[in-house]
Coordinates of C-alpha atoms and ligand atoms in Angstrom, one line a residue:
M1 CA 18.2 132.3 -166.5
D2 CA 19.6 134.5 -163.6
R3 CA 21.6 132.2 -161.2
P4 CA 22.9 133.0 -158.0
A5 CA 26.4 134.5 -157.4
A6 CA 27.5 130.7 -156.3
A7 CA 26.6 129.5 -159.5
R8 CA 28.2 131.7 -161.7
P9 CA 31.3 131.4 -163.6
F10 CA 34.8 132.1 -161.4
G11 CA 31.8 132.9 -158.6
G12 CA 34.0 130.2 -155.7
Y13 CA 34.0 133.2 -153.1
H14 CA 30.2 133.1 -153.3
V15 CA 30.4 129.7 -152.4
D16 CA 29.0 128.9 -149.0
P17 CA 31.9 126.9 -147.2
G18 CA 29.8 125.3 -144.4
G19 CA 27.6 121.8 -144.8
E20 CA 26.3 119.2 -142.7
A21 CA 26.0 116.1 -142.4
D22 CA 23.1 113.3 -142.4
H23 CA 23.9 113.0 -138.7
E24 CA 20.3 111.5 -138.4
L25 CA 21.6 108.6 -140.5
T26 CA 25.7 108.9 -140.0
Q27 CA 26.1 109.1 -135.9
V28 CA 25.8 105.4 -134.6
G29 CA 26.9 105.6 -131.3
P30 CA 25.5 105.0 -128.1
R31 CA 21.8 106.2 -127.5
T32 CA 21.5 108.1 -131.0
P33 CA 18.6 106.8 -132.9
A34 CA 20.3 105.2 -135.6
G35 CA 22.9 103.4 -133.5
E36 CA 19.5 102.1 -131.5
Y37 CA 18.9 101.0 -135.1
F38 CA 22.4 99.6 -136.0
R39 CA 21.9 97.8 -132.4
R40 CA 18.7 95.6 -133.6
F41 CA 20.7 93.3 -135.4
W42 CA 23.6 90.8 -135.7
H43 CA 26.2 92.3 -137.2
P44 CA 30.4 91.0 -137.9
V45 CA 32.8 92.6 -135.1
A46 CA 35.6 90.3 -136.1
L47 CA 37.4 87.8 -138.6
A48 CA 37.6 84.4 -136.4
S49 CA 41.3 84.2 -137.5
D50 CA 42.0 86.9 -135.3
L51 CA 41.5 85.4 -132.2
T52 CA 44.7 84.1 -131.4
T53 CA 45.3 83.1 -127.0
R54 CA 45.9 86.9 -126.5
P55 CA 42.4 89.3 -125.9
L56 CA 41.4 91.1 -129.3
R57 CA 41.3 94.9 -128.6
I58 CA 37.8 95.9 -131.5
R59 CA 35.8 98.9 -131.5
I60 CA 31.8 98.7 -133.0
L61 CA 29.4 101.0 -133.1
G62 CA 31.7 103.7 -131.3
E63 CA 31.8 101.6 -128.3
D64 CA 35.6 99.9 -126.9
L65 CA 35.0 96.1 -127.0
V66 CA 37.3 93.3 -126.0
L67 CA 37.4 89.9 -127.7
F68 CA 38.5 86.9 -126.5
R69 CA 38.1 82.6 -127.2
R70 CA 38.4 80.9 -124.3
P71 CA 40.4 78.2 -124.3
D72 CA 37.1 75.7 -124.8
G73 CA 36.7 77.6 -127.5
E74 CA 33.8 79.7 -126.2
I75 CA 33.8 83.5 -127.2
G76 CA 33.3 86.4 -125.0
L77 CA 32.8 90.4 -126.2
L78 CA 32.8 93.1 -123.4
H79 CA 33.6 96.2 -122.2
L80 CA 37.3 97.2 -122.5
H81 CA 37.5 99.1 -119.0
C82 CA 37.6 96.9 -115.7
L83 CA 34.7 97.3 -113.4
H84 CA 37.5 97.9 -110.8
R85 CA 39.8 101.0 -111.9
R86 CA 39.1 100.7 -115.8
A87 CA 42.4 99.5 -116.8
S88 CA 42.3 98.4 -120.6
L89 CA 41.3 94.1 -120.7
E90 CA 43.2 93.8 -123.7
W91 CA 45.9 94.0 -121.7
G92 CA 44.5 90.8 -119.8
R93 CA 45.2 87.1 -119.5
I94 CA 42.8 84.5 -120.9
E95 CA 42.0 81.9 -118.7
D96 CA 39.6 78.2 -118.5
Q97 CA 36.9 80.4 -117.0
G98 CA 37.2 84.0 -118.9
L99 CA 39.3 87.2 -118.7
R100 CA 41.1 88.5 -115.9
C101 CA 42.2 92.1 -115.7
C102 CA 45.7 92.5 -115.6
Y103 CA 46.1 94.9 -112.9
H104 CA 44.4 93.5 -110.0
G105 CA 43.3 90.1 -111.3
W106 CA 39.7 90.8 -111.6
L107 CA 38.0 87.7 -114.1
Y108 CA 35.2 88.3 -116.0
G109 CA 33.2 85.4 -117.8
I110 CA 31.9 85.5 -121.3
D111 CA 28.6 86.6 -120.1
G112 CA 30.5 89.7 -118.0
R113 CA 30.1 88.1 -114.9
L114 CA 32.7 89.1 -112.0
L115 CA 34.0 85.4 -110.8
E116 CA 36.9 86.4 -109.1
T117 CA 38.1 89.9 -107.0
P118 CA 41.4 88.0 -105.8
L119 CA 43.2 90.9 -103.8
E120 CA 39.4 91.5 -102.1
P121 CA 38.8 90.7 -98.4
P122 CA 36.9 87.3 -98.7
T123 CA 33.6 88.7 -97.2
S124 CA 33.6 91.5 -100.8
K125 CA 29.7 91.3 -102.1
L126 CA 31.6 92.9 -105.0
R127 CA 30.7 89.6 -107.5
E128 CA 27.1 90.0 -106.0
R129 CA 26.9 93.4 -107.1
L130 CA 28.8 94.5 -110.3
C131 CA 28.7 93.0 -113.4
L132 CA 30.7 94.2 -116.4
G133 CA 29.2 95.0 -120.1
A134 CA 29.3 92.1 -122.3
Y135 CA 27.6 91.3 -125.5
P136 CA 26.6 87.6 -126.7
T137 CA 28.3 86.1 -130.2
K138 CA 28.1 83.6 -132.9
E139 CA 31.0 82.1 -135.0
R140 CA 29.4 81.6 -138.5
W141 CA 31.7 81.2 -141.7
G142 CA 35.4 82.4 -140.3
L143 CA 33.6 85.8 -138.9
I144 CA 32.5 85.9 -135.3
F145 CA 29.2 88.4 -135.5
A146 CA 27.9 90.4 -132.0
Y147 CA 24.2 91.4 -130.8
M148 CA 24.7 94.5 -129.4
G149 CA 21.3 95.5 -128.8
P150 CA 18.5 95.2 -125.9
P151 CA 18.5 91.4 -125.0
D152 CA 15.1 91.2 -124.4
E153 CA 15.0 91.8 -128.4
M154 CA 17.2 89.5 -129.7
P155 CA 16.8 88.6 -133.4
E156 CA 16.8 85.4 -134.5
F157 CA 20.6 85.4 -136.0
P158 CA 20.0 85.4 -139.9
V159 CA 21.4 82.4 -142.2
Y160 CA 20.8 83.0 -145.8
D161 CA 20.6 79.8 -148.6
S162 CA 24.0 81.9 -150.1
L163 CA 25.8 80.5 -147.1
C164 CA 24.8 77.3 -147.5
I165 CA 25.6 76.6 -150.9
E166 CA 27.1 72.8 -151.0
G167 CA 31.1 73.0 -152.2
D168 CA 31.3 76.5 -151.4
V169 CA 35.2 78.3 -150.7
L170 CA 34.5 80.9 -148.8
A171 CA 37.1 83.2 -147.8
P172 CA 36.2 85.9 -144.9
Y173 CA 38.4 89.1 -145.3
P174 CA 38.2 92.9 -143.8
H175 CA 38.0 95.8 -146.2
K176 CA 38.3 98.8 -143.7
Y177 CA 37.6 102.4 -144.8
P178 CA 38.9 105.4 -142.6
C179 CA 35.0 107.2 -143.3
N180 CA 31.1 106.9 -142.5
W181 CA 29.5 103.8 -143.0
L182 CA 26.7 105.4 -144.9
Q183 CA 29.2 106.6 -147.8
V184 CA 30.5 103.0 -147.7
A185 CA 27.0 100.9 -147.5
E186 CA 25.4 103.5 -150.6
N187 CA 28.1 102.3 -153.0
S188 CA 26.5 99.5 -153.6
M189 CA 23.2 101.3 -154.1
D190 CA 24.4 103.7 -157.2
H191 CA 25.0 101.0 -159.6
D192 CA 25.8 103.5 -162.2
H193 CA 29.0 104.4 -161.3
V194 CA 30.7 101.1 -162.6
V195 CA 30.6 102.5 -166.4
Y196 CA 32.7 105.1 -165.4
L197 CA 35.1 104.8 -162.5
H198 CA 35.7 101.3 -163.2
T199 CA 35.7 101.2 -166.9
P200 CA 37.4 104.0 -167.9
K201 CA 37.2 105.0 -171.6
D202 CA 40.9 105.9 -171.7
G203 CA 42.4 102.8 -169.9
D204 CA 41.7 99.0 -168.7
P205 CA 38.7 98.1 -167.3
Q206 CA 38.9 97.8 -163.5
F207 CA 36.3 94.4 -164.7
Y208 CA 35.2 93.3 -167.5
A209 CA 34.7 95.8 -170.8
S210 CA 30.8 94.7 -170.3
W211 CA 30.6 96.8 -167.3
G212 CA 30.6 99.5 -169.5
I213 CA 27.6 99.5 -171.0
A214 CA 24.7 101.5 -169.1
P215 CA 22.7 99.5 -167.2
T216 CA 19.2 99.3 -166.9
I217 CA 18.0 99.2 -163.2
V218 CA 14.6 98.1 -161.4
Y219 CA 14.1 98.1 -157.5
Q220 CA 11.8 96.2 -156.2
R221 CA 11.2 97.1 -152.7
F222 CA 10.4 95.0 -149.0
D223 CA 9.9 96.7 -145.5
Y224 CA 13.2 94.6 -144.7
G225 CA 14.9 95.8 -147.9
I226 CA 15.6 96.3 -151.6
H227 CA 16.3 93.9 -154.5
Y228 CA 17.8 94.9 -157.5
T229 CA 18.3 93.9 -161.3
Y230 CA 21.3 95.8 -163.2
S231 CA 21.2 94.9 -166.7
R232 CA 22.9 95.2 -169.5
R233 CA 22.5 94.5 -173.4
V234 CA 24.9 92.1 -174.7
A235 CA 24.9 91.0 -178.5
D236 CA 21.4 88.8 -178.6
K237 CA 22.0 88.2 -174.4
I238 CA 20.8 90.0 -171.7
W239 CA 23.4 90.1 -168.4
M240 CA 21.2 90.8 -165.7
G241 CA 22.7 91.1 -162.0
M242 CA 21.1 90.9 -158.7
E243 CA 21.6 92.7 -155.5
D244 CA 20.2 92.3 -152.4
I245 CA 20.4 95.1 -149.7
Y246 CA 19.0 94.3 -146.5
L247 CA 18.7 96.7 -144.2
P248 CA 21.1 98.3 -142.7
N249 CA 23.9 97.0 -144.0
F250 CA 23.8 93.6 -145.5
T251 CA 24.2 93.2 -149.6
Q252 CA 25.0 90.2 -151.9
A253 CA 25.7 91.3 -155.7
G254 CA 27.0 88.5 -158.8
C255 CA 30.1 87.6 -160.0
V256 CA 32.5 90.5 -161.0
F257 CA 35.3 88.4 -162.9
T258 CA 34.2 85.9 -164.4
M259 CA 30.9 87.3 -166.4
D260 CA 31.0 88.8 -169.5
G261 CA 27.3 88.0 -170.6
G262 CA 28.5 85.6 -173.1
K263 CA 27.1 82.3 -171.9
P264 CA 23.5 82.0 -170.8
K265 CA 23.9 81.3 -167.2
Y266 CA 20.4 80.7 -164.8
F267 CA 20.0 81.3 -161.3
G268 CA 24.3 82.3 -161.2
R269 CA 25.1 82.6 -157.1
N270 CA 26.1 85.8 -155.6
A271 CA 30.3 86.1 -155.4
F272 CA 30.0 88.4 -152.4
T273 CA 28.5 88.7 -149.2
R274 CA 28.9 91.8 -147.3
W275 CA 28.3 93.3 -143.9
V276 CA 29.2 97.5 -143.6
V277 CA 29.4 97.9 -140.2
P278 CA 30.6 101.0 -138.6
L279 CA 33.3 100.9 -136.2
D280 CA 32.5 104.6 -135.1
D281 CA 31.0 107.4 -136.7
T282 CA 34.3 108.3 -139.0
N283 CA 35.7 104.4 -139.3
T284 CA 33.5 101.7 -141.3
T285 CA 34.5 98.3 -141.8
V286 CA 32.8 95.6 -144.5
F287 CA 33.3 92.4 -143.4
M288 CA 33.1 90.6 -146.4
L289 CA 32.6 86.8 -147.9
A290 CA 33.9 85.8 -150.8
H291 CA 32.1 82.7 -152.5
F292 CA 34.1 80.5 -154.8
N293 CA 31.8 77.5 -156.5
D294 CA 30.6 76.6 -159.8
R295 CA 27.4 78.7 -159.4
A296 CA 29.5 82.4 -158.6
D297 CA 33.3 82.6 -158.9
P298 CA 35.3 79.3 -159.6
F299 CA 38.0 78.6 -156.6
R300 CA 41.9 79.3 -157.9
A301 CA 44.1 79.5 -154.7
E302 CA 45.7 82.6 -155.5
Y303 CA 42.3 84.5 -154.5
L304 CA 42.5 84.2 -151.0
E305 CA 45.5 86.5 -150.4
E306 CA 43.9 89.4 -149.2
A307 CA 45.2 92.1 -151.4
N308 CA 43.9 89.6 -154.7
L309 CA 40.4 89.3 -152.8
Q310 CA 39.9 93.4 -152.5
K311 CA 40.9 93.3 -155.7
L312 CA 38.5 91.0 -156.9
E313 CA 35.8 92.7 -155.0
S314 CA 36.4 97.1 -156.2
G315 CA 39.0 95.9 -159.0
T316 CA 41.7 97.7 -157.2
T317 CA 43.9 97.2 -153.7
Q318 CA 43.9 100.3 -151.0
D319 CA 47.4 99.7 -150.8
R320 CA 48.7 101.8 -153.7
P321 CA 51.6 104.7 -154.7
Y322 CA 49.6 107.7 -154.5
E323 CA 50.2 108.0 -158.3
E324 CA 48.9 104.7 -159.5
R325 CA 45.4 105.8 -157.3
Q326 CA 45.3 108.9 -159.4
R327 CA 45.8 107.3 -162.8
D328 CA 43.3 104.6 -161.8
P329 CA 41.2 105.4 -159.2
G330 CA 38.4 102.8 -157.6
D331 CA 36.0 102.7 -154.5
F332 CA 38.8 103.4 -152.1
E333 CA 39.4 106.5 -153.3
T334 CA 36.3 107.5 -154.6
I335 CA 34.3 106.7 -151.2
V336 CA 37.1 107.8 -148.4
G337 CA 37.7 111.4 -150.8
L338 CA 34.2 112.1 -149.7
G339 CA 35.8 113.2 -146.1
P340 CA 35.4 111.6 -142.7
V341 CA 31.7 112.6 -143.2
N342 CA 30.1 113.6 -146.5
L343 CA 28.6 116.8 -146.2
H344 CA 25.1 115.9 -147.2
S345 CA 23.8 119.2 -148.0
R346 CA 26.5 120.1 -150.1
E347 CA 25.6 117.0 -152.1
H348 CA 23.3 117.7 -155.4
L349 CA 21.4 114.4 -156.5
S350 CA 21.1 113.5 -159.7
A351 CA 19.0 111.2 -161.6
T352 CA 21.9 108.1 -161.2
D353 CA 20.9 108.4 -157.3
R354 CA 17.8 107.1 -157.4
G355 CA 19.2 104.0 -155.4
V356 CA 20.7 106.5 -153.1
S357 CA 18.2 108.6 -152.3
M358 CA 15.7 105.5 -151.8
F359 CA 18.0 103.1 -149.5
R360 CA 18.4 106.5 -147.0
R361 CA 14.8 107.1 -147.4
M362 CA 14.6 103.6 -146.5
V363 CA 16.8 103.6 -143.5
R364 CA 15.7 106.9 -142.3
K365 CA 12.1 105.7 -141.8
A366 CA 13.7 102.8 -140.2
V367 CA 15.5 105.0 -137.6
R368 CA 12.4 107.1 -137.2
A369 CA 9.8 104.5 -136.6
L370 CA 12.5 102.6 -134.1
A371 CA 12.5 106.0 -132.1
D372 CA 8.7 106.1 -132.1
G373 CA 8.5 102.4 -130.5
T374 CA 8.3 100.1 -133.9
P375 CA 11.5 97.8 -134.0
P376 CA 12.6 97.0 -137.6
V377 CA 11.3 94.6 -139.9
Q378 CA 14.1 91.7 -139.7
H379 CA 14.7 89.2 -142.9
T380 CA 13.9 86.3 -140.7
A381 CA 10.3 87.3 -140.6
A382 CA 8.7 84.9 -143.3
G383 CA 9.7 81.9 -141.6
V384 CA 11.5 80.2 -144.6
R385 CA 14.8 78.1 -143.3
P386 CA 17.8 79.1 -144.9
I387 CA 16.2 82.8 -145.9
P388 CA 16.4 82.9 -149.5
T389 CA 17.8 85.5 -151.4
N390 CA 18.9 86.7 -154.7
G391 CA 22.0 87.8 -155.4
G392 CA 23.9 86.4 -158.9
D393 CA 23.5 86.9 -162.4
N394 CA 21.4 85.8 -165.7
V395 CA 22.3 85.7 -168.5
L396 CA 19.4 85.1 -171.0
D397 CA 19.3 84.6 -173.9
I398 CA 17.0 86.9 -175.6
P399 CA 17.5 88.9 -178.4
A400 CA 16.2 92.6 -179.2
R401 CA 13.6 93.0 -180.8
A402 CA 12.5 95.8 -184.0
S403 CA 9.5 96.3 -182.6
C404 CA 9.7 97.5 -179.1
D405 CA 12.2 99.8 -177.5
D406 CA 15.0 97.7 -176.4
R407 CA 15.3 99.3 -172.8
E408 CA 11.5 98.9 -172.0
L409 CA 12.3 95.6 -173.0
V410 CA 15.0 94.8 -170.7
I411 CA 12.6 96.6 -167.9
E412 CA 10.3 94.2 -168.2
V413 CA 12.3 91.2 -168.1
S414 CA 13.6 92.4 -165.3
Q415 CA 10.3 92.7 -163.5
R416 CA 9.3 88.7 -164.7
V417 CA 12.8 87.4 -163.5
L418 CA 12.3 89.3 -159.9
D419 CA 8.8 88.0 -159.7
I420 CA 10.4 84.2 -160.4
Y421 CA 12.4 84.6 -157.8
R422 CA 10.2 86.5 -155.2
D423 CA 7.6 84.2 -155.8
S424 CA 10.0 80.5 -155.8
E425 CA 10.8 82.1 -151.8
S426 CA 8.5 79.6 -149.9
L427 CA 11.0 77.3 -151.2
T428 CA 14.2 76.4 -149.7
G429 CA 17.6 74.4 -151.8
E430 CA 17.4 72.2 -155.0
A431 CA 13.3 72.9 -155.2
R432 CA 13.7 76.0 -155.4
D433 CA 16.8 76.0 -157.6
S434 CA 14.8 74.0 -159.8
L435 CA 11.7 76.2 -159.9
V436 CA 13.7 79.5 -161.3
I437 CA 16.0 78.1 -163.1
E438 CA 12.9 76.4 -165.4
R439 CA 10.7 79.4 -165.2
L440 CA 14.1 81.4 -166.5
K441 CA 14.1 79.1 -169.2
A442 CA 10.3 79.1 -169.9
L443 CA 10.9 83.4 -170.1
E444 CA 13.5 83.1 -172.6
A445 CA 11.1 80.4 -174.8
E446 CA 8.3 83.2 -174.2
Y447 CA 10.8 85.7 -175.8
A448 CA 12.4 84.0 -178.8
I449 CA 12.4 85.3 -181.8
S450 CA 10.3 82.8 -184.5
Ligands
FES501 S1 41.6 97.6 -112.8 FE1 41.3 95.6 -113.2 S2 41.5 94.4 -111.5 FE2 42.0 97.0 -111.0
FE2_502 FE1 32.7 100.4 -157.3

């Protein structure tokens, strides 16, 4: 085949040095299409433990903001700059009614109302005329969430069943990436990398040796996102991880460090809940909740240290000597190594990128639909509370059969498991648990070799 000059050996000179990012998906500032789309959802913006008696300066979706907790516990999220002469309110003082600018003392309520202008004449109408930009917040699970979209379009705050498990110990922590949100989020749709990056053939596995077995992946798509399974044949068992991807940036997955596919497990729950939050176009914080409970990972006190939590989730910590990072790179090295914003026009997507392409297509469709006037579908739409989710693991005792291709068998079983989860979505709590577990065991019995 006659290759173009740039695709020939030693053809570096001919390679076009340019390249473009996928701006439609990567730009999240105010009034950009993807920025508008992101603003239609609730997102975590800080850890509750970051709030002290002083204001906290943050940046979310390209906006500079200040977050503070009033003495009565109410939380305010305001535009960073004072309406008067634009002093930064990070230097302000928290008072009973709100946040007071340090420069001339203008006082703002948590809803942005201008409550006092102490140096102005008593007849001043400034308080009636002005209001600082503010956003509604909610505090849950050790995180502060905000909604930054049009007030009339504010969706219901989503509460997922995975966040209502009795006895669950939750550990919130941030995972910071100096790069665009898309390359962080789509790593969750690129399950195949686990086989290579996290389970090197010439080194210790970052998780478990079974991660090195090539997975069989089955996707189910919905208007709010994707459920997918990643399954591995481990002796006579099928070890099946379940991942939830809810657009645009929410993911949940199974355990990474207590599972090796050995012991049967039915409807294990997720070990991590993640929101991939763009701070701006080149900085992202993944707000993480690690779960420790009998159906996810067991609790050990040392896990609560942030470095250990990072390691549990991505196999390595971010803060390591350069040489060690070269010897044993992890998610952080690969994702940040793509550059501040990946040059998507220079990628060569391949068979393992089916999930990445699917995710981009779905986000693009939703971004364009919103630009044309159709708001995104929220995962609250079905009406069941708390919202049923799937993230977790199953280990099913379903041996391979001499009479059929094992990959085909695993695909068939994965589809049936996804259907079992789907069919149980009108139920919650123990009712859903028992139905799913009962049907998983029945499935196992159906495939038993007598
Ligand atoms: S700049 Fe804030 S009160 Fe003057
Ligand atoms: Fe990874």
